Amino acid sequence: MLPPTAPHPDDAPSRGLFLALEGGDGAGKSTQGRLLRDWFRERGREVVMTHEPGGSALGTQIRQLLLHGDHVAPRAEALLFAADRAHHVETVIRPALHRGDVVITDRYLDSSVAYQGAGRDLDADEVRSLSLWAVQGLVPDLTIVLDISPELGRARRGAVHDRLEAEPDGFHARVRARFLALAAATLSATSWWTRPRTPTRSTTRSWPGSRPWWG
Ligand SMILES: Nc1ncnc2c1ncn2[C@@H]1O[C@H](COP(=O)(O)OP(=O)(O)O)[C@@H](O)[C@H]1O
Ligand SMILES: Cc1cn([C@H]2C[C@H](O)[C@@H](COP(=O)(O)OP(=O)(O)O)O2)c(=O)[nH]c1=O
């Protein structure tokens, strides 16, 4: 496992707010992200809405390889998601937080733990520490996990499937179980040493229709 890296000097407590939306495919992350963005904008905050994989120009190319290319070996897959995340944090997320903006990302580190660490046959702790190394310990102030069953997720997505979405329901069931376990472990075990004052919190709530989950 990779050793912990020193916190990045830009991650001072005075920076912006970093929120991550996580969950299975079709859980409603984009929908809730837009509602959250509007909520903050109505209150005068600058909001950067972004996503992984592909939240940067380089990331767009990595996304193509990951989601629409041929077979990718599981370890190569984990490294490519981590590379996308490293570049995304360095060029998009950290500068926005430094300006004091609210950053809302559709997927972040927990997606790698769930998809590569539980969906694939990789060690989840190793996958987490790979990503923590890639982002120099930057964890969200709040992670919101939206829960969905593999069956409902598939029904919502319709006929179009990328390489990960095309995995069988058993894969998505393992991913779901890991997301729920991450949400249950309200304070992530790794966040306290990276940024003790702003630990990652996770929660699960169901919500009716397309209302915001906090409404
Ligand atoms: N609460 C909800 N109830 C029913 N359908 C929803 C709900 N939230 C989102 N949807 C629909 O499900 C589909 C996937 O939603 P989306 O927000 O794109 O999910 P994700 O970003 O997690 O893949 C979309 O067609 C969206 O309109
Ligand atoms: C960020 C991330 C995503 N993924 C997967 C989850 C999704 O199946 C896929 C793409 O993300 P997704 O949010 O579904 O993108 P979109 O809604 O635009 O299609 O990548 C991982 O396997 N590991 C990761 O670290």
Coordinates of C-alpha atoms and ligand atoms in Angstrom, one line a residue:
M1 CA 0.0 0.0 0.0
L2 CA 1.2 3.5 -0.7
P3 CA 2.3 5.6 2.3
P4 CA 0.2 8.6 3.3
T5 CA 1.3 11.8 1.5
A6 CA 1.6 15.2 3.3
P7 CA -1.4 17.4 3.0
H8 CA -1.3 19.9 0.1
P9 CA -0.4 23.4 1.3
D10 CA -3.4 24.9 -0.6
D11 CA -5.9 22.9 1.5
A12 CA -6.2 25.6 4.2
P13 CA -9.4 25.7 6.2
S14 CA -10.4 29.1 4.6
R15 CA -11.0 27.5 1.1
G16 CA -14.3 26.8 -0.6
L17 CA -16.7 23.9 -0.1
F18 CA -16.1 20.5 -1.7
L19 CA -19.1 18.3 -2.2
A20 CA -19.2 14.8 -3.9
L21 CA -22.2 13.0 -5.2
E22 CA -21.7 9.2 -5.3
G23 CA -23.8 6.1 -6.1
G24 CA -24.7 3.6 -8.8
D25 CA -25.3 4.4 -12.4
G26 CA -28.7 6.1 -12.7
A27 CA -29.0 6.9 -9.0
G28 CA -29.8 10.6 -9.7
K29 CA -26.4 12.2 -9.1
S30 CA -26.6 14.6 -12.1
T31 CA -30.2 15.5 -11.2
Q32 CA -29.4 16.2 -7.5
G33 CA -26.1 18.0 -8.5
R34 CA -28.0 20.5 -10.6
L35 CA -30.5 21.1 -7.8
L36 CA -27.6 21.6 -5.4
R37 CA -25.9 24.0 -7.8
D38 CA -29.0 26.1 -8.2
W39 CA -29.5 26.2 -4.4
F40 CA -26.0 27.6 -3.8
R41 CA -26.3 30.0 -6.8
E42 CA -29.5 31.4 -5.5
R43 CA -27.6 32.2 -2.3
G44 CA -24.9 34.1 -4.2
R45 CA -22.2 31.4 -4.2
E46 CA -19.9 30.7 -7.2
V47 CA -20.4 27.0 -8.1
V48 CA -18.2 24.8 -10.2
M49 CA -20.0 21.7 -11.2
T50 CA -17.8 18.9 -12.5
H51 CA -17.6 15.1 -12.9
E52 CA -15.4 12.1 -13.1
P53 CA -14.1 10.6 -15.2
G54 CA -13.5 13.4 -17.7
G55 CA -13.7 16.7 -15.7
S56 CA -10.7 18.1 -17.6
A57 CA -9.4 18.1 -21.2
L58 CA -7.0 15.3 -20.5
G59 CA -9.7 13.5 -18.5
T60 CA -12.0 13.6 -21.5
Q61 CA -9.4 11.4 -23.4
I62 CA -9.0 9.1 -20.4
R63 CA -12.8 8.8 -20.1
Q64 CA -12.9 7.7 -23.7
L65 CA -10.4 4.9 -23.0
L66 CA -12.1 3.8 -19.8
L67 CA -15.7 3.8 -20.9
H68 CA -15.7 3.3 -24.7
G69 CA -12.5 1.4 -25.5
D70 CA -11.7 -2.3 -25.5
H71 CA -10.9 -4.4 -22.4
V72 CA -8.8 -2.6 -19.8
A73 CA -7.0 -4.8 -17.2
P74 CA -8.4 -4.1 -13.7
R75 CA -5.1 -2.5 -12.3
A76 CA -4.8 -0.4 -15.5
E77 CA -8.4 0.7 -15.0
A78 CA -7.7 1.7 -11.3
L79 CA -4.6 3.6 -12.4
L80 CA -6.5 5.4 -15.2
F81 CA -9.3 6.5 -12.9
A82 CA -6.6 7.7 -10.4
A83 CA -4.7 9.6 -13.2
D84 CA -8.0 11.3 -14.3
R85 CA -8.6 12.3 -10.7
A86 CA -5.1 13.6 -10.1
H87 CA -5.3 15.9 -13.1
H88 CA -8.9 16.9 -12.3
V89 CA -8.0 17.9 -8.7
E90 CA -4.8 19.7 -9.8
T91 CA -6.3 21.7 -12.7
V92 CA -10.0 22.1 -11.8
I93 CA -11.0 21.3 -8.2
R94 CA -8.1 22.7 -6.1
P95 CA -8.0 26.0 -8.0
A96 CA -11.8 26.5 -7.5
L97 CA -11.5 25.7 -3.8
H98 CA -8.6 28.1 -3.5
R99 CA -10.9 30.8 -5.0
G100 CA -13.5 30.0 -2.4
D101 CA -16.0 28.4 -4.8
V102 CA -18.4 25.6 -4.1
V103 CA -17.3 22.5 -6.0
I104 CA -19.8 19.8 -6.7
T105 CA -18.4 16.7 -8.4
D106 CA -20.5 13.9 -9.9
R107 CA -18.3 11.0 -8.6
Y108 CA -15.0 11.1 -6.8
L109 CA -12.7 8.8 -4.8
D110 CA -15.5 6.6 -3.3
S111 CA -16.4 5.6 -6.9
S112 CA -13.0 4.0 -7.3
V113 CA -13.3 2.2 -3.9
A114 CA -16.7 0.8 -4.9
Y115 CA -16.2 0.0 -8.6
Q116 CA -12.5 -1.0 -8.7
G117 CA -12.2 -2.0 -5.1
A118 CA -15.5 -4.0 -4.8
G119 CA -16.7 -4.5 -8.4
R120 CA -13.3 -5.7 -9.6
D121 CA -11.1 -8.2 -7.7
L122 CA -8.8 -5.5 -6.2
D123 CA -8.0 -4.6 -2.6
A124 CA -10.3 -1.7 -1.7
D125 CA -7.8 -0.2 0.8
E126 CA -5.1 -0.2 -1.9
V127 CA -7.4 1.4 -4.4
R128 CA -8.3 4.1 -1.8
S129 CA -4.7 4.8 -1.0
L130 CA -3.8 5.0 -4.7
S131 CA -6.4 7.7 -5.1
L132 CA -5.4 9.5 -1.9
W133 CA -1.9 9.6 -3.2
A134 CA -3.1 10.9 -6.6
V135 CA -5.0 13.8 -5.0
Q136 CA -2.5 14.5 -2.2
G137 CA -5.1 13.7 0.4
L138 CA -7.9 16.0 -0.8
V139 CA -11.2 14.5 0.5
P140 CA -14.7 16.1 0.2
D141 CA -16.2 18.1 3.0
L142 CA -19.4 16.1 2.4
T143 CA -20.0 13.0 0.3
I144 CA -23.6 12.3 -0.5
V145 CA -24.3 8.6 -1.5
L146 CA -27.5 8.1 -3.5
D147 CA -28.7 4.5 -3.4
I148 CA -30.2 2.6 -6.2
S149 CA -30.7 -1.1 -7.0
P150 CA -28.9 -2.6 -10.0
E151 CA -32.3 -3.4 -11.6
L152 CA -33.8 0.1 -11.2
G153 CA -30.5 1.7 -12.3
R154 CA -30.5 -0.4 -15.5
A155 CA -34.1 0.5 -16.2
R156 CA -33.4 4.2 -15.8
R157 CA -30.3 4.1 -18.0
G158 CA -32.2 2.4 -20.9
A159 CA -30.5 0.7 -23.7
V160 CA -27.2 2.7 -23.9
H161 CA -24.4 1.2 -21.8
D162 CA -20.8 2.1 -21.4
R163 CA -18.1 -0.4 -20.5
L164 CA -18.8 -0.3 -16.7
E165 CA -22.5 0.0 -17.0
A166 CA -22.5 -3.1 -19.2
E167 CA -21.1 -5.2 -16.3
P168 CA -23.7 -7.8 -14.9
D169 CA -26.0 -7.1 -12.0
G170 CA -23.7 -9.0 -9.6
F171 CA -21.0 -6.5 -10.3
H172 CA -23.4 -3.6 -9.6
A173 CA -24.7 -5.3 -6.5
R174 CA -21.1 -5.4 -5.1
V175 CA -20.7 -1.8 -6.0
R176 CA -23.9 -0.9 -4.2
A177 CA -23.0 -2.8 -1.1
R178 CA -19.7 -1.0 -0.9
F179 CA -21.3 2.4 -1.3
L180 CA -23.7 1.6 1.5
A181 CA -20.8 0.4 3.7
L182 CA -18.9 3.6 3.0
A183 CA -22.0 5.7 3.8
A184 CA -22.5 3.8 7.0
A185 CA -19.0 4.5 8.1
T186 CA -20.0 8.1 8.6
L187 CA -16.4 9.3 9.3
S188 CA -14.1 7.7 6.8
A189 CA -11.2 6.0 8.5
T190 CA -8.7 7.7 6.2
S191 CA -9.9 11.2 6.4
W192 CA -8.9 12.0 9.9
W193 CA -5.2 12.0 9.2
T194 CA -5.5 13.9 5.9
R195 CA -7.7 16.8 7.0
P196 CA -8.8 16.4 10.6
R197 CA -10.9 19.5 10.7
T198 CA -13.1 18.6 7.7
P199 CA -13.7 14.9 7.7
T200 CA -15.7 13.2 5.0
R201 CA -19.3 12.6 6.1
S202 CA -21.6 10.4 4.2
T203 CA -25.3 9.8 4.4
T204 CA -28.1 7.9 2.7
R205 CA -31.6 9.2 2.3
S206 CA -34.3 8.2 -0.1
W207 CA -36.3 11.0 -1.7
P208 CA -39.6 11.1 -3.6
G209 CA -39.6 12.0 -7.3
S210 CA -37.0 14.5 -8.4
R211 CA -37.2 16.8 -5.3
P212 CA -33.8 17.6 -3.8
W213 CA -32.7 15.0 -1.3
W214 CA -32.4 17.6 1.4
G215 CA -35.9 19.1 0.8
Ligands
LIG1 N1 -35.9 10.7 -8.0 C1 -36.0 10.2 -9.2 N2 -37.1 9.5 -9.5 C2 -37.2 9.0 -10.8 N3 -36.4 9.2 -11.8 C3 -35.3 10.0 -11.5 C4 -35.0 10.5 -10.2 N4 -33.9 11.2 -10.3 C5 -33.4 11.1 -11.5 N5 -34.2 10.3 -12.3 C6 -34.1 10.0 -13.7 O1 -33.2 8.9 -13.8 C7 -32.3 9.0 -14.9 C8 -30.9 9.1 -14.3 O2 -30.7 10.2 -13.5 P1 -29.3 11.0 -13.4 O3 -29.5 12.1 -12.5 O4 -28.7 11.2 -14.8 O5 -28.5 9.8 -12.7 P2 -26.9 9.6 -12.6 O6 -26.2 10.9 -12.8 O7 -26.7 9.1 -11.2 O8 -26.5 8.6 -13.6 C9 -32.7 10.3 -15.6 O9 -33.5 10.0 -16.7 C10 -33.4 11.1 -14.5 O10 -34.4 12.0 -15.1
LIG2 C1 -15.1 8.0 -11.1 C2 -15.3 6.6 -11.4 C3 -16.3 6.1 -12.2 N1 -16.4 4.8 -12.5 C4 -17.4 4.3 -13.4 C5 -18.8 4.5 -12.9 C6 -19.7 4.6 -14.2 O1 -20.1 3.4 -14.6 C7 -18.7 5.2 -15.2 C8 -19.0 6.6 -15.7 O2 -19.5 7.4 -14.7 P1 -21.0 8.1 -14.9 O3 -21.2 8.9 -13.7 O4 -22.0 7.0 -15.1 O5 -20.9 9.0 -16.1 P2 -22.2 9.3 -17.0 O6 -23.4 9.4 -16.1 O7 -21.8 10.6 -17.6 O8 -22.2 8.1 -17.9 O9 -17.4 5.1 -14.6 C9 -15.5 3.9 -12.0 O10 -15.6 2.7 -12.2 N2 -14.5 4.3 -11.1 C10 -14.3 5.6 -10.8 O11 -13.4 6.0 -10.1

